[in-house]
PDB file of C-alpha atoms in Angstrom:
ATOM      1  CA  UNK A   1     254.270  37.875  87.891  1.00 75.00           C
ATOM      2  CA  UNK A   2     254.393  35.438  90.761  1.00 83.00           C
ATOM      3  CA  UNK A   3     253.863  32.514  88.388  1.00 85.00           C
ATOM      4  CA  UNK A   4     256.618  33.739  86.066  1.00 87.00           C
ATOM      5  CA  UNK A   5     259.061  33.785  88.976  1.00 86.00           C
ATOM      6  CA  UNK A   6     257.800  30.410  90.198  1.00 86.00           C
ATOM      7  CA  UNK A   7     258.346  28.681  86.844  1.00 86.00           C
ATOM      8  CA  UNK A   8     261.702  30.414  86.342  1.00 84.00           C
ATOM      9  CA  UNK A   9     262.931  29.357  89.775  1.00 87.00           C
ATOM     10  CA  UNK A  10     261.811  25.780  89.152  1.00 85.00           C
ATOM     11  CA  UNK A  11     264.310  25.689  86.281  1.00 79.00           C
ATOM     12  CA  UNK A  12     266.929  27.857  87.971  1.00 77.00           C
ATOM     13  CA  UNK A  13     269.852  25.583  87.119  1.00 84.00           C
ATOM     14  CA  UNK A  14     269.389  25.872  83.365  1.00 85.00           C
ATOM     15  CA  UNK A  15     267.806  29.316  83.475  1.00 91.00           C
ATOM     16  CA  UNK A  16     265.143  30.758  81.201  1.00 92.00           C
ATOM     17  CA  UNK A  17     266.075  30.895  77.517  1.00 91.00           C
ATOM     18  CA  UNK A  18     266.345  34.410  76.084  1.00 90.00           C
ATOM     19  CA  UNK A  19     266.392  35.224  72.347  1.00 90.00           C
ATOM     20  CA  UNK A  20     266.620  38.309  70.158  1.00 88.00           C
ATOM     21  CA  UNK A  21     262.906  38.851  69.327  1.00 83.00           C
ATOM     22  CA  UNK A  22     260.311  36.086  69.002  1.00 80.00           C
ATOM     23  CA  UNK A  23     260.651  33.516  66.207  1.00 75.00           C
ATOM     24  CA  UNK A  24     258.404  34.144  63.192  1.00 62.00           C
ATOM     25  CA  UNK A  25     256.197  31.793  61.193  1.00 48.00           C
ATOM     26  CA  UNK A  26     258.887  31.166  58.591  1.00 47.00           C
ATOM     27  CA  UNK A  27     261.839  31.030  60.990  1.00 55.00           C
ATOM     28  CA  UNK A  28     262.745  29.591  64.372  1.00 60.00           C
ATOM     29  CA  UNK A  29     265.098  30.956  67.006  1.00 67.00           C
ATOM     30  CA  UNK A  30     268.268  29.513  65.476  1.00 75.00           C
ATOM     31  CA  UNK A  31     271.054  32.102  65.499  1.00 78.00           C
ATOM     32  CA  UNK A  32     269.154  34.446  67.824  1.00 83.00           C
ATOM     33  CA  UNK A  33     269.977  33.041  71.250  1.00 88.00           C
ATOM     34  CA  UNK A  34     271.226  35.766  73.614  1.00 90.00           C
ATOM     35  CA  UNK A  35     271.691  33.687  76.724  1.00 92.00           C
ATOM     36  CA  UNK A  36     269.855  32.540  79.892  1.00 93.00           C
ATOM     37  CA  UNK A  37     268.028  34.444  82.622  1.00 91.00           C
ATOM     38  CA  UNK A  38     268.736  33.479  86.261  1.00 92.00           C
ATOM     39  CA  UNK A  39     267.689  34.611  89.744  1.00 90.00           C
ATOM     40  CA  UNK A  40     264.180  35.708  88.757  1.00 88.00           C
ATOM     41  CA  UNK A  41     262.370  37.562  91.558  1.00 87.00           C
ATOM     42  CA  UNK A  42     259.171  39.603  91.938  1.00 85.00           C
ATOM     43  CA  UNK A  43     259.696  43.269  92.733  1.00 77.00           C
ATOM     44  CA  UNK A  44     257.144  46.117  92.454  1.00 72.00           C
ATOM     45  CA  UNK A  45     254.709  43.927  90.518  1.00 74.00           C
ATOM     46  CA  UNK A  46     257.434  43.018  88.030  1.00 78.00           C
ATOM     47  CA  UNK A  47     259.415  39.836  87.495  1.00 82.00           C
ATOM     48  CA  UNK A  48     263.120  40.706  87.134  1.00 84.00           C
ATOM     49  CA  UNK A  49     266.210  38.576  86.626  1.00 86.00           C
ATOM     50  CA  UNK A  50     269.821  38.603  85.470  1.00 89.00           C
ATOM     51  CA  UNK A  51     270.515  37.966  81.784  1.00 89.00           C
ATOM     52  CA  UNK A  52     273.729  35.969  81.352  1.00 92.00           C
ATOM     53  CA  UNK A  53     274.818  36.613  77.751  1.00 92.00           C
ATOM     54  CA  UNK A  54     276.225  33.667  75.832  1.00 92.00           C
ATOM     55  CA  UNK A  55     279.593  33.994  74.102  1.00 93.00           C
ATOM     56  CA  UNK A  56     278.098  32.941  70.784  1.00 91.00           C
ATOM     57  CA  UNK A  57     275.648  35.871  70.997  1.00 91.00           C
ATOM     58  CA  UNK A  58     278.610  38.091  70.019  1.00 92.00           C
ATOM     59  CA  UNK A  59     279.066  36.188  66.775  1.00 90.00           C
ATOM     60  CA  UNK A  60     275.729  35.288  65.137  1.00 88.00           C
ATOM     61  CA  UNK A  61     274.609  35.171  61.487  1.00 85.00           C
ATOM     62  CA  UNK A  62     273.065  38.604  62.163  1.00 82.00           C
ATOM     63  CA  UNK A  63     276.141  40.074  63.811  1.00 88.00           C
ATOM     64  CA  UNK A  64     276.970  40.935  67.431  1.00 91.00           C
ATOM     65  CA  UNK A  65     273.471  40.765  68.937  1.00 90.00           C
ATOM     66  CA  UNK A  66     274.776  40.753  72.499  1.00 89.00           C
ATOM     67  CA  UNK A  67     276.645  44.027  72.048  1.00 91.00           C
ATOM     68  CA  UNK A  68     273.648  45.564  70.257  1.00 91.00           C
ATOM     69  CA  UNK A  69     271.249  44.674  73.087  1.00 89.00           C
ATOM     70  CA  UNK A  70     273.594  46.002  75.762  1.00 90.00           C
ATOM     71  CA  UNK A  71     274.113  49.297  73.925  1.00 89.00           C
ATOM     72  CA  UNK A  72     270.363  49.633  73.288  1.00 85.00           C
ATOM     73  CA  UNK A  73     269.497  49.091  76.947  1.00 83.00           C
ATOM     74  CA  UNK A  74     272.081  51.640  77.976  1.00 85.00           C
ATOM     75  CA  UNK A  75     271.114  54.258  75.415  1.00 85.00           C
ATOM     76  CA  UNK A  76     267.312  53.817  75.350  1.00 82.00           C
ATOM     77  CA  UNK A  77     266.106  51.300  77.955  1.00 77.00           C
ATOM     78  CA  UNK A  78     262.443  51.945  77.109  1.00 75.00           C
ATOM     79  CA  UNK A  79     262.986  50.784  73.526  1.00 75.00           C
ATOM     80  CA  UNK A  80     263.449  47.165  74.572  1.00 76.00           C
ATOM     81  CA  UNK A  81     262.154  44.730  77.138  1.00 79.00           C
ATOM     82  CA  UNK A  82     261.316  41.117  77.845  1.00 83.00           C
ATOM     83  CA  UNK A  83     258.236  39.310  76.552  1.00 83.00           C
ATOM     84  CA  UNK A  84     257.538  35.823  77.874  1.00 85.00           C
ATOM     85  CA  UNK A  85     256.663  32.818  75.703  1.00 85.00           C
ATOM     86  CA  UNK A  86     254.442  30.384  77.602  1.00 86.00           C
ATOM     87  CA  UNK A  87     251.650  27.810  77.477  1.00 87.00           C
ATOM     88  CA  UNK A  88     248.272  28.688  78.950  1.00 86.00           C
ATOM     89  CA  UNK A  89     246.652  26.761  81.798  1.00 88.00           C
ATOM     90  CA  UNK A  90     243.171  27.077  80.272  1.00 87.00           C
ATOM     91  CA  UNK A  91     241.444  25.107  83.031  1.00 89.00           C
ATOM     92  CA  UNK A  92     242.829  27.397  85.731  1.00 89.00           C
ATOM     93  CA  UNK A  93     241.940  30.492  83.693  1.00 87.00           C
ATOM     94  CA  UNK A  94     238.350  29.319  83.186  1.00 88.00           C
ATOM     95  CA  UNK A  95     237.974  28.483  86.876  1.00 91.00           C
ATOM     96  CA  UNK A  96     239.299  31.901  87.886  1.00 90.00           C
ATOM     97  CA  UNK A  97     236.798  33.641  85.595  1.00 87.00           C
ATOM     98  CA  UNK A  98     233.911  31.570  86.983  1.00 89.00           C
ATOM     99  CA  UNK A  99     234.889  32.510  90.526  1.00 92.00           C
ATOM    100  CA  UNK A 100     234.942  36.222  89.718  1.00 91.00           C
ATOM    101  CA  UNK A 101     231.614  37.144  88.139  1.00 91.00           C
ATOM    102  CA  UNK A 102     229.326  40.152  88.500  1.00 89.00           C
ATOM    103  CA  UNK A 103     225.771  40.909  87.382  1.00 88.00           C
ATOM    104  CA  UNK A 104     225.702  43.030  84.253  1.00 82.00           C
ATOM    105  CA  UNK A 105     222.827  44.729  82.385  1.00 84.00           C
ATOM    106  CA  UNK A 106     223.091  45.488  78.681  1.00 78.00           C
ATOM    107  CA  UNK A 107     220.917  46.153  75.627  1.00 79.00           C
ATOM    108  CA  UNK A 108     220.409  43.191  73.283  1.00 74.00           C
ATOM    109  CA  UNK A 109     219.888  43.316  69.522  1.00 71.00           C
ATOM    110  CA  UNK A 110     216.155  43.948  69.964  1.00 77.00           C
ATOM    111  CA  UNK A 111     216.734  46.965  72.165  1.00 80.00           C
ATOM    112  CA  UNK A 112     215.611  45.161  75.339  1.00 83.00           C
ATOM    113  CA  UNK A 113     217.561  45.585  78.579  1.00 87.00           C
ATOM    114  CA  UNK A 114     218.617  42.133  79.793  1.00 83.00           C
ATOM    115  CA  UNK A 115     220.722  41.008  82.729  1.00 86.00           C
ATOM    116  CA  UNK A 116     223.594  38.548  82.561  1.00 83.00           C
ATOM    117  CA  UNK A 117     226.892  37.735  84.203  1.00 86.00           C
ATOM    118  CA  UNK A 118     230.384  38.848  83.185  1.00 85.00           C
ATOM    119  CA  UNK A 119     233.941  38.591  84.487  1.00 87.00           C
ATOM    120  CA  UNK A 120     234.998  41.132  87.121  1.00 89.00           C
ATOM    121  CA  UNK A 121     238.718  41.280  87.803  1.00 90.00           C
ATOM    122  CA  UNK A 122     239.647  41.422  91.499  1.00 90.00           C
ATOM    123  CA  UNK A 123     242.746  43.430  90.529  1.00 88.00           C
ATOM    124  CA  UNK A 124     241.938  47.153  91.038  1.00 86.00           C
ATOM    125  CA  UNK A 125     244.525  48.053  88.383  1.00 83.00           C
ATOM    126  CA  UNK A 126     242.709  45.927  85.777  1.00 83.00           C
ATOM    127  CA  UNK A 127     240.051  48.554  85.085  1.00 83.00           C
ATOM    128  CA  UNK A 128     239.132  47.007  81.716  1.00 82.00           C
ATOM    129  CA  UNK A 129     238.520  43.548  83.230  1.00 81.00           C
ATOM    130  CA  UNK A 130     240.979  41.797  80.936  1.00 82.00           C
ATOM    131  CA  UNK A 131     241.203  38.014  81.468  1.00 84.00           C
ATOM    132  CA  UNK A 132     243.924  36.883  83.856  1.00 85.00           C
ATOM    133  CA  UNK A 133     246.617  34.611  82.450  1.00 85.00           C
ATOM    134  CA  UNK A 134     247.634  31.377  84.151  1.00 87.00           C
ATOM    135  CA  UNK A 135     250.784  29.535  83.066  1.00 89.00           C
ATOM    136  CA  UNK A 136     251.255  25.817  82.589  1.00 87.00           C
ATOM    137  CA  UNK A 137     254.761  26.140  81.124  1.00 88.00           C
ATOM    138  CA  UNK A 138     257.336  28.913  80.687  1.00 88.00           C
ATOM    139  CA  UNK A 139     259.415  28.473  77.522  1.00 86.00           C
ATOM    140  CA  UNK A 140     261.394  31.696  77.114  1.00 88.00           C
ATOM    141  CA  UNK A 141     261.639  35.415  77.780  1.00 85.00           C
ATOM    142  CA  UNK A 142     262.689  37.187  74.583  1.00 86.00           C
ATOM    143  CA  UNK A 143     263.979  40.704  74.021  1.00 86.00           C
ATOM    144  CA  UNK A 144     261.483  42.705  71.924  1.00 83.00           C
ATOM    145  CA  UNK A 145     260.963  46.356  71.043  1.00 75.00           C
ATOM    146  CA  UNK A 146     257.472  46.329  72.624  1.00 66.00           C
ATOM    147  CA  UNK A 147     258.346  45.081  76.091  1.00 57.00           C
ATOM    148  CA  UNK A 148     256.205  42.585  77.937  1.00 48.00           C
ATOM    149  CA  UNK A 149     252.917  44.467  77.572  1.00 48.00           C
ATOM    150  CA  UNK A 150     250.970  46.017  74.732  1.00 41.00           C
ATOM    151  CA  UNK A 151     249.481  49.533  75.105  1.00 42.00           C
ATOM    152  CA  UNK A 152     246.407  48.090  76.838  1.00 36.00           C
ATOM    153  CA  UNK A 153     248.382  46.353  79.542  1.00 32.00           C
ATOM    154  CA  UNK A 154     248.154  42.705  78.415  1.00 32.00           C
ATOM    155  CA  UNK A 155     251.058  40.344  77.826  1.00 42.00           C
ATOM    156  CA  UNK A 156     252.763  40.984  74.515  1.00 43.00           C
ATOM    157  CA  UNK A 157     251.544  38.383  72.026  1.00 43.00           C
ATOM    158  CA  UNK A 158     253.979  36.217  70.115  1.00 47.00           C
ATOM    159  CA  UNK A 159     255.227  37.629  66.830  1.00 51.00           C
ATOM    160  CA  UNK A 160     253.150  35.342  64.648  1.00 55.00           C
ATOM    161  CA  UNK A 161     249.869  36.229  66.352  1.00 60.00           C
ATOM    162  CA  UNK A 162     250.667  39.937  66.208  1.00 63.00           C
ATOM    163  CA  UNK A 163     251.677  39.764  62.539  1.00 70.00           C
ATOM    164  CA  UNK A 164     248.516  37.811  61.676  1.00 75.00           C
ATOM    165  CA  UNK A 165     246.319  40.389  63.425  1.00 76.00           C
ATOM    166  CA  UNK A 166     248.006  43.306  61.655  1.00 80.00           C
ATOM    167  CA  UNK A 167     247.837  41.500  58.294  1.00 79.00           C
ATOM    168  CA  UNK A 168     244.130  40.608  58.558  1.00 82.00           C
ATOM    169  CA  UNK A 169     243.174  44.051  59.878  1.00 83.00           C
ATOM    170  CA  UNK A 170     244.733  45.662  56.808  1.00 83.00           C
ATOM    171  CA  UNK A 171     243.264  43.142  54.357  1.00 83.00           C
ATOM    172  CA  UNK A 172     239.753  43.526  55.834  1.00 85.00           C
ATOM    173  CA  UNK A 173     239.971  47.322  55.684  1.00 83.00           C
ATOM    174  CA  UNK A 174     240.021  47.791  59.458  1.00 80.00           C
ATOM    175  CA  UNK A 175     243.444  49.437  59.368  1.00 81.00           C
ATOM    176  CA  UNK A 176     245.214  51.717  56.881  1.00 83.00           C
ATOM    177  CA  UNK A 177     248.706  50.724  58.083  1.00 82.00           C
ATOM    178  CA  UNK A 178     250.146  48.211  55.645  1.00 82.00           C
ATOM    179  CA  UNK A 179     252.119  45.523  57.517  1.00 77.00           C
ATOM    180  CA  UNK A 180     255.708  44.823  56.478  1.00 68.00           C
ATOM    181  CA  UNK A 181     255.549  41.142  57.376  1.00 58.00           C
ATOM    182  CA  UNK A 182     256.505  38.498  54.812  1.00 52.00           C
ATOM    183  CA  UNK A 183     255.584  35.553  57.034  1.00 55.00           C
ATOM    184  CA  UNK A 184     252.486  34.706  54.972  1.00 59.00           C
ATOM    185  CA  UNK A 185     254.160  34.644  51.553  1.00 63.00           C
ATOM    186  CA  UNK A 186     251.679  37.059  49.931  1.00 72.00           C
ATOM    187  CA  UNK A 187     251.599  40.835  49.515  1.00 78.00           C
ATOM    188  CA  UNK A 188     249.036  42.519  51.780  1.00 81.00           C
ATOM    189  CA  UNK A 189     247.686  44.714  48.947  1.00 84.00           C
ATOM    190  CA  UNK A 190     247.101  41.712  46.696  1.00 82.00           C
ATOM    191  CA  UNK A 191     245.336  39.890  49.519  1.00 81.00           C
ATOM    192  CA  UNK A 192     243.186  42.980  50.144  1.00 84.00           C
ATOM    193  CA  UNK A 193     242.188  43.175  46.466  1.00 85.00           C
ATOM    194  CA  UNK A 194     241.356  39.481  46.346  1.00 83.00           C
ATOM    195  CA  UNK A 195     239.145  39.733  49.447  1.00 84.00           C
ATOM    196  CA  UNK A 196     237.356  42.770  47.995  1.00 83.00           C
ATOM    197  CA  UNK A 197     236.553  40.970  44.725  1.00 83.00           C
ATOM    198  CA  UNK A 198     235.384  37.876  46.598  1.00 83.00           C
ATOM    199  CA  UNK A 199     233.008  39.859  48.831  1.00 83.00           C
ATOM    200  CA  UNK A 200     231.619  41.873  45.909  1.00 82.00           C
ATOM    201  CA  UNK A 201     231.001  38.838  43.688  1.00 80.00           C
ATOM    202  CA  UNK A 202     229.118  37.092  46.479  1.00 81.00           C
ATOM    203  CA  UNK A 203     227.127  40.128  47.616  1.00 81.00           C
ATOM    204  CA  UNK A 204     228.856  40.174  50.999  1.00 82.00           C
ATOM    205  CA  UNK A 205     230.263  42.902  53.217  1.00 81.00           C
ATOM    206  CA  UNK A 206     232.142  43.112  56.496  1.00 79.00           C
ATOM    207  CA  UNK A 207     230.770  45.139  59.400  1.00 75.00           C
ATOM    208  CA  UNK A 208     231.842  45.352  63.031  1.00 67.00           C
ATOM    209  CA  UNK A 209     229.560  44.812  65.998  1.00 63.00           C
ATOM    210  CA  UNK A 210     229.962  46.245  69.479  1.00 56.00           C
ATOM    211  CA  UNK A 211     230.489  43.505  72.116  1.00 49.00           C
ATOM    212  CA  UNK A 212     227.688  42.993  74.638  1.00 47.00           C
ATOM    213  CA  UNK A 213     230.117  42.148  77.419  1.00 46.00           C
ATOM    214  CA  UNK A 214     233.664  43.275  78.071  1.00 44.00           C
ATOM    215  CA  UNK A 215     235.296  39.916  77.415  1.00 46.00           C
ATOM    216  CA  UNK A 216     233.655  39.353  74.031  1.00 47.00           C
ATOM    217  CA  UNK A 217     235.499  40.193  70.816  1.00 46.00           C
ATOM    218  CA  UNK A 218     233.938  41.973  67.902  1.00 46.00           C
ATOM    219  CA  UNK A 219     233.582  39.745  64.868  1.00 51.00           C
ATOM    220  CA  UNK A 220     232.682  40.695  61.310  1.00 52.00           C
ATOM    221  CA  UNK A 221     229.080  39.994  60.321  1.00 53.00           C
ATOM    222  CA  UNK A 222     227.756  39.308  56.817  1.00 56.00           C
ATOM    223  CA  UNK A 223     224.862  41.471  55.550  1.00 57.00           C
ATOM    224  CA  UNK A 224     221.883  39.546  54.058  1.00 61.00           C
ATOM    225  CA  UNK A 225     221.615  39.546  50.262  1.00 67.00           C
ATOM    226  CA  UNK A 226     218.528  40.373  48.182  1.00 67.00           C
ATOM    227  CA  UNK A 227     218.064  36.659  47.511  1.00 72.00           C
ATOM    228  CA  UNK A 228     218.067  35.929  51.259  1.00 74.00           C
ATOM    229  CA  UNK A 229     215.429  38.633  51.810  1.00 69.00           C
ATOM    230  CA  UNK A 230     213.164  37.298  49.051  1.00 73.00           C
ATOM    231  CA  UNK A 231     213.513  33.704  50.239  1.00 79.00           C
ATOM    232  CA  UNK A 232     212.540  34.627  53.794  1.00 79.00           C
ATOM    233  CA  UNK A 233     209.517  36.657  52.594  1.00 73.00           C
ATOM    234  CA  UNK A 234     208.333  33.764  50.396  1.00 80.00           C
ATOM    235  CA  UNK A 235     208.659  31.454  53.384  1.00 82.00           C
ATOM    236  CA  UNK A 236     206.306  33.690  55.397  1.00 78.00           C
ATOM    237  CA  UNK A 237     203.783  34.057  52.545  1.00 79.00           C
ATOM    238  CA  UNK A 238     203.710  30.319  51.814  1.00 82.00           C
ATOM    239  CA  UNK A 239     202.943  29.487  55.434  1.00 80.00           C
ATOM    240  CA  UNK A 240     200.688  32.347  56.523  1.00 79.00           C
ATOM    241  CA  UNK A 241     199.221  33.702  53.304  1.00 80.00           C
ATOM    242  CA  UNK A 242     200.155  36.842  51.387  1.00 80.00           C
ATOM    243  CA  UNK A 243     198.315  39.275  53.680  1.00 82.00           C
ATOM    244  CA  UNK A 244     199.461  38.057  57.085  1.00 81.00           C
ATOM    245  CA  UNK A 245     202.818  36.783  55.836  1.00 76.00           C
ATOM    246  CA  UNK A 246     203.846  40.150  54.365  1.00 78.00           C
ATOM    247  CA  UNK A 247     202.455  42.035  57.351  1.00 82.00           C
ATOM    248  CA  UNK A 248     204.307  40.004  59.991  1.00 74.00           C
ATOM    249  CA  UNK A 249     207.510  39.913  57.946  1.00 78.00           C
ATOM    250  CA  UNK A 250     207.625  43.698  57.532  1.00 79.00           C
ATOM    251  CA  UNK A 251     206.886  44.113  61.258  1.00 80.00           C
ATOM    252  CA  UNK A 252     210.077  42.188  61.973  1.00 80.00           C
ATOM    253  CA  UNK A 253     208.371  39.165  63.530  1.00 81.00           C
ATOM    254  CA  UNK A 254     210.436  36.016  63.775  1.00 84.00           C
ATOM    255  CA  UNK A 255     209.064  32.888  62.102  1.00 81.00           C
ATOM    256  CA  UNK A 256     208.254  31.411  65.514  1.00 83.00           C
ATOM    257  CA  UNK A 257     206.347  34.565  66.541  1.00 84.00           C
ATOM    258  CA  UNK A 258     204.431  34.585  63.250  1.00 80.00           C
ATOM    259  CA  UNK A 259     203.562  30.911  63.705  1.00 81.00           C
ATOM    260  CA  UNK A 260     202.115  31.678  67.127  1.00 83.00           C
ATOM    261  CA  UNK A 261     199.999  34.519  65.696  1.00 84.00           C
ATOM    262  CA  UNK A 262     198.833  32.222  62.892  1.00 80.00           C
ATOM    263  CA  UNK A 263     197.672  29.597  65.400  1.00 81.00           C
ATOM    264  CA  UNK A 264     195.790  32.240  67.371  1.00 83.00           C
ATOM    265  CA  UNK A 265     194.031  33.409  64.197  1.00 81.00           C
ATOM    266  CA  UNK A 266     193.014  29.861  63.262  1.00 80.00           C
ATOM    267  CA  UNK A 267     191.698  29.256  66.773  1.00 80.00           C
ATOM    268  CA  UNK A 268     189.597  32.433  66.601  1.00 81.00           C
ATOM    269  CA  UNK A 269     188.149  31.388  63.219  1.00 79.00           C
ATOM    270  CA  UNK A 270     187.188  27.960  64.559  1.00 79.00           C
ATOM    271  CA  UNK A 271     185.485  29.505  67.584  1.00 83.00           C
ATOM    272  CA  UNK A 272     183.482  31.904  65.399  1.00 81.00           C
ATOM    273  CA  UNK A 273     182.455  29.075  63.065  1.00 82.00           C
ATOM    274  CA  UNK A 274     181.329  26.935  66.001  1.00 82.00           C
ATOM    275  CA  UNK A 275     179.220  29.774  67.433  1.00 83.00           C
ATOM    276  CA  UNK A 276     177.559  30.403  64.044  1.00 82.00           C
ATOM    277  CA  UNK A 277     176.723  26.721  63.654  1.00 84.00           C
ATOM    278  CA  UNK A 278     175.177  26.558  67.127  1.00 83.00           C
ATOM    279  CA  UNK A 279     173.016  29.604  66.363  1.00 81.00           C
ATOM    280  CA  UNK A 280     171.820  28.064  63.080  1.00 80.00           C
ATOM    281  CA  UNK A 281     170.888  24.784  64.770  1.00 79.00           C
ATOM    282  CA  UNK A 282     168.868  26.645  67.404  1.00 78.00           C
ATOM    283  CA  UNK A 283     166.921  28.541  64.721  1.00 77.00           C
ATOM    284  CA  UNK A 284     166.248  25.364  62.736  1.00 77.00           C
ATOM    285  CA  UNK A 285     164.894  23.473  65.736  1.00 75.00           C
ATOM    286  CA  UNK A 286     162.433  26.313  66.479  1.00 71.00           C
ATOM    287  CA  UNK A 287     160.727  26.035  63.081  1.00 64.00           C
ATOM    288  CA  UNK A 288     157.182  24.284  62.989  1.00 54.00           C
ATOM    289  CA  UNK A 289     155.945  22.273  60.021  1.00 53.00           C
ATOM    290  CA  UNK A 290     152.090  22.865  59.740  1.00 52.00           C
ATOM    291  CA  UNK A 291     149.569  24.242  62.224  1.00 52.00           C
ATOM    292  CA  UNK A 292     148.367  22.427  65.309  1.00 53.00           C
ATOM    293  CA  UNK A 293     145.150  24.534  65.550  1.00 56.00           C
ATOM    294  CA  UNK A 294     142.139  24.323  63.112  1.00 57.00           C
ATOM    295  CA  UNK A 295     142.453  26.571  60.094  1.00 53.00           C
ATOM    296  CA  UNK A 296     139.758  29.183  59.582  1.00 58.00           C
ATOM    297  CA  UNK A 297     138.328  28.918  56.039  1.00 54.00           C
ATOM    298  CA  UNK A 298     136.078  32.037  56.153  1.00 55.00           C
ATOM    299  CA  UNK A 299     132.837  29.927  55.830  1.00 53.00           C
ATOM    300  CA  UNK A 300     129.422  31.280  56.843  1.00 53.00           C
ATOM    301  CA  UNK A 301     127.985  30.892  60.304  1.00 52.00           C
ATOM    302  CA  UNK A 302     125.802  28.111  59.003  1.00 53.00           C
ATOM    303  CA  UNK A 303     128.817  25.988  58.546  1.00 52.00           C
ATOM    304  CA  UNK A 304     130.129  26.666  62.052  1.00 50.00           C
ATOM    305  CA  UNK A 305     128.537  23.534  63.377  1.00 52.00           C
ATOM    306  CA  UNK A 306     130.528  21.412  61.033  1.00 53.00           C
ATOM    307  CA  UNK A 307     133.650  19.756  62.297  1.00 57.00           C
ATOM    308  CA  UNK A 308     136.695  21.830  61.660  1.00 54.00           C
ATOM    309  CA  UNK A 309     139.815  20.126  60.393  1.00 56.00           C
ATOM    310  CA  UNK A 310     143.381  21.073  60.805  1.00 55.00           C
ATOM    311  CA  UNK A 311     145.591  21.608  57.789  1.00 53.00           C
ATOM    312  CA  UNK A 312     147.308  18.335  58.436  1.00 56.00           C
ATOM    313  CA  UNK A 313     143.990  16.460  58.662  1.00 58.00           C
ATOM    314  CA  UNK A 314     142.715  18.138  55.478  1.00 54.00           C
ATOM    315  CA  UNK A 315     145.670  17.197  53.394  1.00 54.00           C
ATOM    316  CA  UNK A 316     145.903  13.686  54.755  1.00 57.00           C
ATOM    317  CA  UNK A 317     143.247  12.350  52.456  1.00 55.00           C
ATOM    318  CA  UNK A 318     144.443  14.201  49.358  1.00 54.00           C
ATOM    319  CA  UNK A 319     146.304  12.444  46.661  1.00 50.00           C
ATOM    320  CA  UNK A 320     149.744  13.578  45.912  1.00 46.00           C
TER     321      UNK A 320
END
């Protein structure tokens, strides 16, 4: 609120432009000017000012808008309010979020509890930790039926952004309330039917995912097709063999995890092969070819005085 008053006061001579609702995608603010807002001050966490109605606001292409707004505010003041149109100071917003962080534990997609950092608003009234807005330029403060803040307490978005959100939510099946907007030049039901046929023909679907931190937005995710499943399984089998590939794939191992297990298995096989080879070489080296002691032939005692020959000596003189 302080920044709204600051920017308004910086242009106090001309005042802040005020229109009857925000311009849409297919129209600008021509013919909807109500006047200018002056003397903007901060009071009770609100920025208030005096709306000076223009004479031409009593005679517009849409009738006497000035008289309508005055009567509406008198009869039902909660049915109208001001919504600012501004440019963001993204650098200041990012810096503010970096300066206000807290440690946060959450469950990731694998079911593990991990710790990270998230934005923590220093404003005790901001219980949902919504990002704080910082202005770089204040363009207007328009009269709308949803004044200044949406039901969750944020600044009211410009008409185009709100219409786009309502349109896409209905088309994607996230909302059953058909929008009345004509800004996009296509009927919402026809767009919904087209999206449904496109998703079905391509084997796709839209699902929502819960955000892991408060500042993240849920985005639709695309479910894998049967072809994707088969291709990933074939990738595992081609690299690790049918037995291990199928086993690790069905266990939910990532390709990197399976590759690590494959390397461990190869290393174990090489170690076993090396040990078997060493054992075989030791057995081979222990073998003896021939006898080193004389061979007993079973001759009589009378022949005991004769010189005994070893097997090697006996066969030395034989012809092959």
